[in-house]
mmCIF file with all atom_site columns, C-alpha atoms in Angstrom:
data_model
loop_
_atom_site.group_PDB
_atom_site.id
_atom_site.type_symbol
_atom_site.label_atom_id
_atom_site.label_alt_id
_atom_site.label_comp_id
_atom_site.label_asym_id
_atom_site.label_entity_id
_atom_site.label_seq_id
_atom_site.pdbx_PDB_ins_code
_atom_site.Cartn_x
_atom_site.Cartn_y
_atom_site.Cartn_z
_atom_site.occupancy
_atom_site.B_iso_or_equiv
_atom_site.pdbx_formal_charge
_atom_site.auth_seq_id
_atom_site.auth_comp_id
_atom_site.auth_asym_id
_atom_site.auth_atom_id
_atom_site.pdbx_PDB_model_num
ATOM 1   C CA . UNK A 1 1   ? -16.652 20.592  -6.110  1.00 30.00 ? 161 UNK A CA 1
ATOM 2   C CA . UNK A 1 2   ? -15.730 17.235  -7.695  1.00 31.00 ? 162 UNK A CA 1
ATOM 3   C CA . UNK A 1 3   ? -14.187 18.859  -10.614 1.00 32.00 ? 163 UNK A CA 1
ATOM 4   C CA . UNK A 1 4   ? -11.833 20.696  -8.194  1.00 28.00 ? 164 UNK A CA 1
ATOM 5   C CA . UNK A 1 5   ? -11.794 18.065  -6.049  1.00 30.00 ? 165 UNK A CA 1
ATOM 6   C CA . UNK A 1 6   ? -10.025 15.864  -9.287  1.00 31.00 ? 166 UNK A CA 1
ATOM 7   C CA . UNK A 1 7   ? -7.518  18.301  -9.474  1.00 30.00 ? 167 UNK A CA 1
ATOM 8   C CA . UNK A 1 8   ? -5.989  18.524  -6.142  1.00 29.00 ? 168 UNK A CA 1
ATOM 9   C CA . UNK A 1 9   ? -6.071  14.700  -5.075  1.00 31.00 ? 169 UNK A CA 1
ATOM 10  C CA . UNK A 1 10  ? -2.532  13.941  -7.847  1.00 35.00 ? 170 UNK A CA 1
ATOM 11  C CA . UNK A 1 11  ? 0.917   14.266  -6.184  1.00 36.00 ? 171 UNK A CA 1
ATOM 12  C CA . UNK A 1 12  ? 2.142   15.655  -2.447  1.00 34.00 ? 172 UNK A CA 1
ATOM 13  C CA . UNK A 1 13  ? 0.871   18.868  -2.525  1.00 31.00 ? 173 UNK A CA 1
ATOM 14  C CA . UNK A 1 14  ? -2.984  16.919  -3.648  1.00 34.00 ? 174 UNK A CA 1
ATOM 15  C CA . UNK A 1 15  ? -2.691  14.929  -1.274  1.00 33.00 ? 175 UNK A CA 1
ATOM 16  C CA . UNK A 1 16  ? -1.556  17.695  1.179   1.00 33.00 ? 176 UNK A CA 1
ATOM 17  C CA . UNK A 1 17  ? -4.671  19.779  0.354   1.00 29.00 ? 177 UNK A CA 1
ATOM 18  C CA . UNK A 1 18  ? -7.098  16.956  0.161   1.00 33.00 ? 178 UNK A CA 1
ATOM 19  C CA . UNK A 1 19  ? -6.192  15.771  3.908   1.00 33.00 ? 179 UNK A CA 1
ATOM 20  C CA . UNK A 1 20  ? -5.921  19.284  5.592   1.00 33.00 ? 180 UNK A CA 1
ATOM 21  C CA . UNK A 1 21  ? -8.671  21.440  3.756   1.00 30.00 ? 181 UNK A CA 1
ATOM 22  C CA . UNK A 1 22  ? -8.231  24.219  1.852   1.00 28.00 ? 182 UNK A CA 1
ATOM 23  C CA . UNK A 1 23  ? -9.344  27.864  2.435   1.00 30.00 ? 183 UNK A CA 1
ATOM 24  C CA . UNK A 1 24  ? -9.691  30.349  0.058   1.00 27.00 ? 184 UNK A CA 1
ATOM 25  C CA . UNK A 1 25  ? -10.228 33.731  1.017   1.00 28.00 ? 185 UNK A CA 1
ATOM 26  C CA . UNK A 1 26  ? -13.103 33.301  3.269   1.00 28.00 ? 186 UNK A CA 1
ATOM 27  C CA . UNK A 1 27  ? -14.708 30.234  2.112   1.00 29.00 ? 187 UNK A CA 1
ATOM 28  C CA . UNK A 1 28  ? -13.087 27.335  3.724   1.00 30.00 ? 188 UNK A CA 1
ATOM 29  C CA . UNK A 1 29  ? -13.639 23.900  2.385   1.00 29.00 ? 189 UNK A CA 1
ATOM 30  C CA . UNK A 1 30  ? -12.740 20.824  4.584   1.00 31.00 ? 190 UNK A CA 1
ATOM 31  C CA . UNK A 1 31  ? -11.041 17.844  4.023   1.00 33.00 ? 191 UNK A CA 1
ATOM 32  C CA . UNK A 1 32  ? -12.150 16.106  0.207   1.00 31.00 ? 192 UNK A CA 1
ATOM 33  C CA . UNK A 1 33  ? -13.714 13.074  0.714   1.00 33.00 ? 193 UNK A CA 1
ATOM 34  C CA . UNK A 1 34  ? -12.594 9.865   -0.654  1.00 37.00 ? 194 UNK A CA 1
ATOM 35  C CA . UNK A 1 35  ? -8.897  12.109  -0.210  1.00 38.00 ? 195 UNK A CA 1
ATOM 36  C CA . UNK A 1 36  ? -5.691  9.877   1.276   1.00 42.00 ? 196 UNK A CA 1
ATOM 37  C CA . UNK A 1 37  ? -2.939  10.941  2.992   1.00 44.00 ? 197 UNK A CA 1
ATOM 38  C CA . UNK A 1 38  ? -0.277  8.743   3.706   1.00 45.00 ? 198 UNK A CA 1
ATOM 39  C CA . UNK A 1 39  ? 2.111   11.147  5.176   1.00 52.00 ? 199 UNK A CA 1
ATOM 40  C CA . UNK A 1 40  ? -0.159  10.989  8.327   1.00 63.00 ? 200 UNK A CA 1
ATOM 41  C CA . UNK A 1 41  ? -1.395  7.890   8.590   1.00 72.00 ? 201 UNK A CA 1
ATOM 42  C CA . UNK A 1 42  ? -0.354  6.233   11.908  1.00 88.00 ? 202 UNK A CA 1
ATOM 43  C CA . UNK A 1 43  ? 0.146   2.586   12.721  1.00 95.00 ? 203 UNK A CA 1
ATOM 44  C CA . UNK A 1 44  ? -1.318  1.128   15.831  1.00 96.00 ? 204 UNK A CA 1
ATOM 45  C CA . UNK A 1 45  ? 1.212   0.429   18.336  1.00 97.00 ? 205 UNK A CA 1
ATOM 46  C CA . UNK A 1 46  ? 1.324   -3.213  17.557  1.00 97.00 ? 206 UNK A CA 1
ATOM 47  C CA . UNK A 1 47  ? 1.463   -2.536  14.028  1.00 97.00 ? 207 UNK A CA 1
ATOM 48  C CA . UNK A 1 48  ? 4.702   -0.102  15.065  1.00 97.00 ? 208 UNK A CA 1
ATOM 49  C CA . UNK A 1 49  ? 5.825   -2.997  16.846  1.00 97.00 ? 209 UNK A CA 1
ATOM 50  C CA . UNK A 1 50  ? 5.956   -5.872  14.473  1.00 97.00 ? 210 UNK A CA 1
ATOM 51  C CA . UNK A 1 51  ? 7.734   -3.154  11.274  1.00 97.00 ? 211 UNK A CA 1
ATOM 52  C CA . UNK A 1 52  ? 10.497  -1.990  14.578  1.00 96.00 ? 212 UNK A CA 1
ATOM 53  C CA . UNK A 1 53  ? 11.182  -5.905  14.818  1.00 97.00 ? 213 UNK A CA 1
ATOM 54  C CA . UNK A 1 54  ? 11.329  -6.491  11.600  1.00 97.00 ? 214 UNK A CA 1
ATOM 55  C CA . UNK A 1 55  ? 13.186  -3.195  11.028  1.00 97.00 ? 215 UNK A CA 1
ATOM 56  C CA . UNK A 1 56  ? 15.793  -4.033  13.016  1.00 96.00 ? 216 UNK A CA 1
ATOM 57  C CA . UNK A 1 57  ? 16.708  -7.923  11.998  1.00 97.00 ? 217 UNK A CA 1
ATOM 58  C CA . UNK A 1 58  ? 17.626  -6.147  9.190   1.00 96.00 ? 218 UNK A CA 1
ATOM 59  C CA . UNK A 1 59  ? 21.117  -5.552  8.627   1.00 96.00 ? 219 UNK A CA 1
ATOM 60  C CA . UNK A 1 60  ? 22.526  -2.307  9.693   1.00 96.00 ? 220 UNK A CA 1
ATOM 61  C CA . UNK A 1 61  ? 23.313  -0.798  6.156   1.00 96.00 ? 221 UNK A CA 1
ATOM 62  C CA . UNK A 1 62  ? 19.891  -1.547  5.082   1.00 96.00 ? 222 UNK A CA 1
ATOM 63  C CA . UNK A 1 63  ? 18.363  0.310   8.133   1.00 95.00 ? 223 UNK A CA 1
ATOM 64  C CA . UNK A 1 64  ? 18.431  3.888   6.823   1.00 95.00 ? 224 UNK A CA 1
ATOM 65  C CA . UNK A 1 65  ? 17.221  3.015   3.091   1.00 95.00 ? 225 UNK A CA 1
ATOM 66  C CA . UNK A 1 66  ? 14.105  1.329   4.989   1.00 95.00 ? 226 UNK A CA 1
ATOM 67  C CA . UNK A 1 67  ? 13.100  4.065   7.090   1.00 93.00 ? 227 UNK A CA 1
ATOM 68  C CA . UNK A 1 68  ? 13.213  6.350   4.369   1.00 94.00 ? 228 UNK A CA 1
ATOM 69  C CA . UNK A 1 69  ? 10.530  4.592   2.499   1.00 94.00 ? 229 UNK A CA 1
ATOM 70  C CA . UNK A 1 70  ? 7.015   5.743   3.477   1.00 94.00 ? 230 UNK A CA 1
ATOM 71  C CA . UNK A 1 71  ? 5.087   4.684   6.140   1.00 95.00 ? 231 UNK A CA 1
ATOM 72  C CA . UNK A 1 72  ? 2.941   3.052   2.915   1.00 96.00 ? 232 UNK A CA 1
ATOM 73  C CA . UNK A 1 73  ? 5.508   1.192   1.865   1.00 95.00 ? 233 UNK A CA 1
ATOM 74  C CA . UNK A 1 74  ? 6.498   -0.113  5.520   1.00 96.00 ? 234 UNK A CA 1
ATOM 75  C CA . UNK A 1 75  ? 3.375   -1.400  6.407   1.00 97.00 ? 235 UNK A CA 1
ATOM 76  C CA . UNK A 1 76  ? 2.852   -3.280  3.486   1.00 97.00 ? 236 UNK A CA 1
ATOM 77  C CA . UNK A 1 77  ? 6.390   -4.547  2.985   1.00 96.00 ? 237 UNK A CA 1
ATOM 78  C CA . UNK A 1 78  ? 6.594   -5.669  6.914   1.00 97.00 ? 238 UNK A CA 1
ATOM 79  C CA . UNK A 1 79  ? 2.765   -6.232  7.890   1.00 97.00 ? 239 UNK A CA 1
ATOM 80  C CA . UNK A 1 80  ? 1.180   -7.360  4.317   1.00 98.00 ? 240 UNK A CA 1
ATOM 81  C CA . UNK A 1 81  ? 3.282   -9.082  2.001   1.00 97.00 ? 241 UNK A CA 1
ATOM 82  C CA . UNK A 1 82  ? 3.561   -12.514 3.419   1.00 96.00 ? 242 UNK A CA 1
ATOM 83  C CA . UNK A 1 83  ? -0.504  -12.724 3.663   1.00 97.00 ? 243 UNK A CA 1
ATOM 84  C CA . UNK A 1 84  ? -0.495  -11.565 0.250   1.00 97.00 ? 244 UNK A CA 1
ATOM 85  C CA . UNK A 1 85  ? 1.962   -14.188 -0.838  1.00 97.00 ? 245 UNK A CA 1
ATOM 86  C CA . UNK A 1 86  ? -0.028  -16.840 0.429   1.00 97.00 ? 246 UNK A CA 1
ATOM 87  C CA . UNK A 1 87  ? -3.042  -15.224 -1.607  1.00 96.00 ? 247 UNK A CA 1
ATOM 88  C CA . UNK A 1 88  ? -1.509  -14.512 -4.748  1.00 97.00 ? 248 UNK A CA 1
ATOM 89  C CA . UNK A 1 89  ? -0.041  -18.450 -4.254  1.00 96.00 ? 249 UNK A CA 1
ATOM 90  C CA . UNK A 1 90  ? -3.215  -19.826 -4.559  1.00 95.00 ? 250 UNK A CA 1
ATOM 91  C CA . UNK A 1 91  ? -3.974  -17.716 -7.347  1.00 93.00 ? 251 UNK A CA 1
ATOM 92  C CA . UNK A 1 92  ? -1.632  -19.148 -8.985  1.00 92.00 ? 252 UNK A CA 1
ATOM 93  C CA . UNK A 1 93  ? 1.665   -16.868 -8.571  1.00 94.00 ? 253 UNK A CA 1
ATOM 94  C CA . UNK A 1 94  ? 5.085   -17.795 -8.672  1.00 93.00 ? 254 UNK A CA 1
ATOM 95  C CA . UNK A 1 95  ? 5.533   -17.328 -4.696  1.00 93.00 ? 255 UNK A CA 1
ATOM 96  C CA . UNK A 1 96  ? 8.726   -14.794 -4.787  1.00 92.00 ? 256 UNK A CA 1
ATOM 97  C CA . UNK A 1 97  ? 7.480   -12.938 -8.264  1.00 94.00 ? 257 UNK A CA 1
ATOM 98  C CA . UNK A 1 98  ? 4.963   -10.233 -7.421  1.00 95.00 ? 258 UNK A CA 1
ATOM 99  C CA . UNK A 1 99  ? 5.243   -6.645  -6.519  1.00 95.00 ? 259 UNK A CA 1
ATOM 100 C CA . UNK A 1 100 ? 2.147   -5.184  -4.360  1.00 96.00 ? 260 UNK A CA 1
ATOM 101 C CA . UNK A 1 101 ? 3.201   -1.740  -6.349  1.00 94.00 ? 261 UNK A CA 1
ATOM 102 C CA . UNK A 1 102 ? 3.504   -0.395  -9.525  1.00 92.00 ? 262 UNK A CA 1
ATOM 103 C CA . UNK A 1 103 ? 5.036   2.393   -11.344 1.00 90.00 ? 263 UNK A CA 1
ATOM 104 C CA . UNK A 1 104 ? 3.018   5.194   -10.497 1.00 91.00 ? 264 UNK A CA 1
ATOM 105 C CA . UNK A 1 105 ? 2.399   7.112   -8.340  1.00 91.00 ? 265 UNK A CA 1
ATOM 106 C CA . UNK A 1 106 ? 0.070   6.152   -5.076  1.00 91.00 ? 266 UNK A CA 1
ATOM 107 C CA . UNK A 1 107 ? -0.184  2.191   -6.141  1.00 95.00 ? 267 UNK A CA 1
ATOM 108 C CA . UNK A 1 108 ? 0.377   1.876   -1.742  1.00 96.00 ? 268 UNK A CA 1
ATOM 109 C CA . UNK A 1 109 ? -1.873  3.852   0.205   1.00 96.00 ? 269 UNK A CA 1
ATOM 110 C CA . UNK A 1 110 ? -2.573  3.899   3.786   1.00 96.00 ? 270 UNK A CA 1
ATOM 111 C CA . UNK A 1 111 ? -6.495  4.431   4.276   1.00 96.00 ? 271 UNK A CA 1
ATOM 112 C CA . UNK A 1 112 ? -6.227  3.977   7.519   1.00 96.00 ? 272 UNK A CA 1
ATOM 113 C CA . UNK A 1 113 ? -4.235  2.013   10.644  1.00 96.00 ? 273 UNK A CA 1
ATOM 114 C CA . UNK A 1 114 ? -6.767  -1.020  9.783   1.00 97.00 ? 274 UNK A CA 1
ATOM 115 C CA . UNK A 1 115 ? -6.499  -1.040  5.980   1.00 97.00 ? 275 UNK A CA 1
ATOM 116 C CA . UNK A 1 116 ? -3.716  -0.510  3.202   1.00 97.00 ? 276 UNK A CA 1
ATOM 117 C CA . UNK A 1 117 ? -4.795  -0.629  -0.066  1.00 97.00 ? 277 UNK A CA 1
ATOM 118 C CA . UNK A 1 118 ? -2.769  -0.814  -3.324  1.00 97.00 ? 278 UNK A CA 1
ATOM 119 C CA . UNK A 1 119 ? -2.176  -2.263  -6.809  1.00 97.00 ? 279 UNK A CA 1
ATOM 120 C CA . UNK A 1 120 ? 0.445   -4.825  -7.891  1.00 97.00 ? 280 UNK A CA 1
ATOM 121 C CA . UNK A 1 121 ? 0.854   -7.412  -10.414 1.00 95.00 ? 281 UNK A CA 1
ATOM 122 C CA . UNK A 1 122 ? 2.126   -11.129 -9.928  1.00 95.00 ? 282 UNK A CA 1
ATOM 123 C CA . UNK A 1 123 ? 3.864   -13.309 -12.248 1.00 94.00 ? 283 UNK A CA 1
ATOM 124 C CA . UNK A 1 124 ? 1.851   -16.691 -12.825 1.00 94.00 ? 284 UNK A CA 1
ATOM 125 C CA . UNK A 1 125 ? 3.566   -19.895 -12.610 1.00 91.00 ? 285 UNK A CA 1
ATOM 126 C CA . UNK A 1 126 ? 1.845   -21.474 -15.586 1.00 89.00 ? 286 UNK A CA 1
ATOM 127 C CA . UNK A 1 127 ? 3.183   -18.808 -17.789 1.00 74.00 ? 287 UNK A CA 1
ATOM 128 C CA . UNK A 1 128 ? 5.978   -16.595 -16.102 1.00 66.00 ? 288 UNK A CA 1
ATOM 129 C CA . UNK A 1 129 ? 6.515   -14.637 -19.542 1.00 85.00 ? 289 UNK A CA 1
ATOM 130 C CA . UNK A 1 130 ? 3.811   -12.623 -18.741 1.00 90.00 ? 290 UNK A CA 1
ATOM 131 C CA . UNK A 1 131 ? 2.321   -10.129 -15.576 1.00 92.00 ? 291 UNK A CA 1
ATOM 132 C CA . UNK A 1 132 ? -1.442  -9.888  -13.946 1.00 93.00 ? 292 UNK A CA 1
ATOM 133 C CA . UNK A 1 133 ? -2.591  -7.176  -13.067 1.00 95.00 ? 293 UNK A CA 1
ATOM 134 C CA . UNK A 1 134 ? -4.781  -6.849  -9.885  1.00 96.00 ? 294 UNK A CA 1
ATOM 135 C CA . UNK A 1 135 ? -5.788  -4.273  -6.843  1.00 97.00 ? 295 UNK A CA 1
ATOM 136 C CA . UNK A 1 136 ? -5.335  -5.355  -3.243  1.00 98.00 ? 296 UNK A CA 1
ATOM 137 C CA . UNK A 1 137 ? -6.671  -4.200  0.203   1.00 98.00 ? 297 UNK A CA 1
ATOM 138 C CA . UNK A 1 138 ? -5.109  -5.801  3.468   1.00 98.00 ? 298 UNK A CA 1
ATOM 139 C CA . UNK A 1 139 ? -6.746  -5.321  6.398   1.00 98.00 ? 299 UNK A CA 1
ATOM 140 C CA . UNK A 1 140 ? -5.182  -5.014  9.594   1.00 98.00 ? 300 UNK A CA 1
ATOM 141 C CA . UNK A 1 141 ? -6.275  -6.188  13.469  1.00 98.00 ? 301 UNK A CA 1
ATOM 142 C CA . UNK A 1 142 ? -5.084  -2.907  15.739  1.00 96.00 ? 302 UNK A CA 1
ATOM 143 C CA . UNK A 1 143 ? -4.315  -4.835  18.485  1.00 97.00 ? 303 UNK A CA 1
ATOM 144 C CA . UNK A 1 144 ? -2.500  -7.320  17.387  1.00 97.00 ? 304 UNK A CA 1
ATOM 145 C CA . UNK A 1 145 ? -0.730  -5.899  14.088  1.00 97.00 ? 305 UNK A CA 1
ATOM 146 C CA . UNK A 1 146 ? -1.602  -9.003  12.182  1.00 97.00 ? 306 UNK A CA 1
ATOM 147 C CA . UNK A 1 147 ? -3.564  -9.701  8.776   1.00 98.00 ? 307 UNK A CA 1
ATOM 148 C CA . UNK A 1 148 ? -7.108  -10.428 9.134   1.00 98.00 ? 308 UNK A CA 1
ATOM 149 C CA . UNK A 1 149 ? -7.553  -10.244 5.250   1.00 96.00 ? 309 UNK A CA 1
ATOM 150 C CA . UNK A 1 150 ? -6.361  -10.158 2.307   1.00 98.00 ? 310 UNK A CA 1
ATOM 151 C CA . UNK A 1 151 ? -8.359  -9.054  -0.796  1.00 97.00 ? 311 UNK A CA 1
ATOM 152 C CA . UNK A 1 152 ? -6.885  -9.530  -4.062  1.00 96.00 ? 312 UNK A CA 1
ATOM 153 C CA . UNK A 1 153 ? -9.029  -8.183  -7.075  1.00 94.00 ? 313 UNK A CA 1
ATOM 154 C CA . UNK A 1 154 ? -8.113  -9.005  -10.814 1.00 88.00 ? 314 UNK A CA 1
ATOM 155 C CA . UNK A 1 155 ? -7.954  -5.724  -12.445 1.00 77.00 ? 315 UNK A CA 1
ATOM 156 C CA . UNK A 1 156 ? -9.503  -6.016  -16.738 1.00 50.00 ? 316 UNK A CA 1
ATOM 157 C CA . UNK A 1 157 ? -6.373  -3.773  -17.731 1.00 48.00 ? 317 UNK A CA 1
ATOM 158 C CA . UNK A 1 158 ? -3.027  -2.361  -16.073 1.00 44.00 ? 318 UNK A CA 1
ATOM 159 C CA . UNK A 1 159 ? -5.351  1.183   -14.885 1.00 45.00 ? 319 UNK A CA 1
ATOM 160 C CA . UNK A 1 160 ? -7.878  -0.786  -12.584 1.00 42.00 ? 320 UNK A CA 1
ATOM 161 C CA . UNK A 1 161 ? -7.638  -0.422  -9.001  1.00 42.00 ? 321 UNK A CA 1
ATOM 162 C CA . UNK A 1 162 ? -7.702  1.845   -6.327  1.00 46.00 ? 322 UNK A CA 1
#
């Protein structure tokens, strides 16, 4: 099982399979655990909330590029990134130089309405010349839509993370 279960968790139709089960001829196997699926995770109302305010102080050509991001991306563009700033501040970031994604694929993740997880790098402010490396998990009141906590966690090399 974890050998298949490796082989189905990379891209959409991984991800797809992972969430929703797979059954093969008459042996059905369940949903993999440790499997995301961001194309049905779900904010909380308030989390809905806060990213439709936010969504819509936007300007109006901006609007449709936004909602066609996933819901990954929203929640931790308009729900996580200004807790993370003031994390990644005191570790010593340049405060408008960090990215809480990378360039492949799944570096945002929805785990679930209370917790996004990710990994990012940040540009430090004692040598900007240079990018860290590090995994992240924000974690999310339901009722309220706000940050309770942000984790940042130094990855050893650019792979780390979840």
């Amino acid at each position: 099982m974890t050998m298949f279960h490796a082989a189905i968790t990379s891209g959409r139709m991984g991800r797809a399979l992972a969430a929703g089960g797979l059954c093969l001829a008459t042996l059905c196997i369940g949903p993999v655990p440790g499997a995301w699926a961001t194309e049905n995770a779900h904010p909380s109302p308030a989390e809905q909330r806060i990213m439709t305010q936010r969504i819509t102080a936007l300007p109006a050509r901006e609007r449709p590029g936004v909602m066609g991001q996933d819901m990954a991306w929203r929640m931790t563009t308009f729900l996580c990134q200004d807790a993370a700033r003031l994390v990644l501040v005191r570790r010593g970031a340049l405060p408008h130089r960090f990215f809480l994604q990378d360039d492949r694929p799944g570096s945002q993740v929805v785990v679930s309405p209370a917790l996004v997880e990710g990994r990012g790098q940040y540009m430090p402010a004692t040598g900007p010349m240079r990018w860290v490396a590090f995994a992240w998990a924000c974690h999310l009141d339901l009722a309220t839509g706000h940050v309770v906590h942000f984790d940042v966690n130094p990855a050893a090399r650019q792979g780390d993370g979840p």
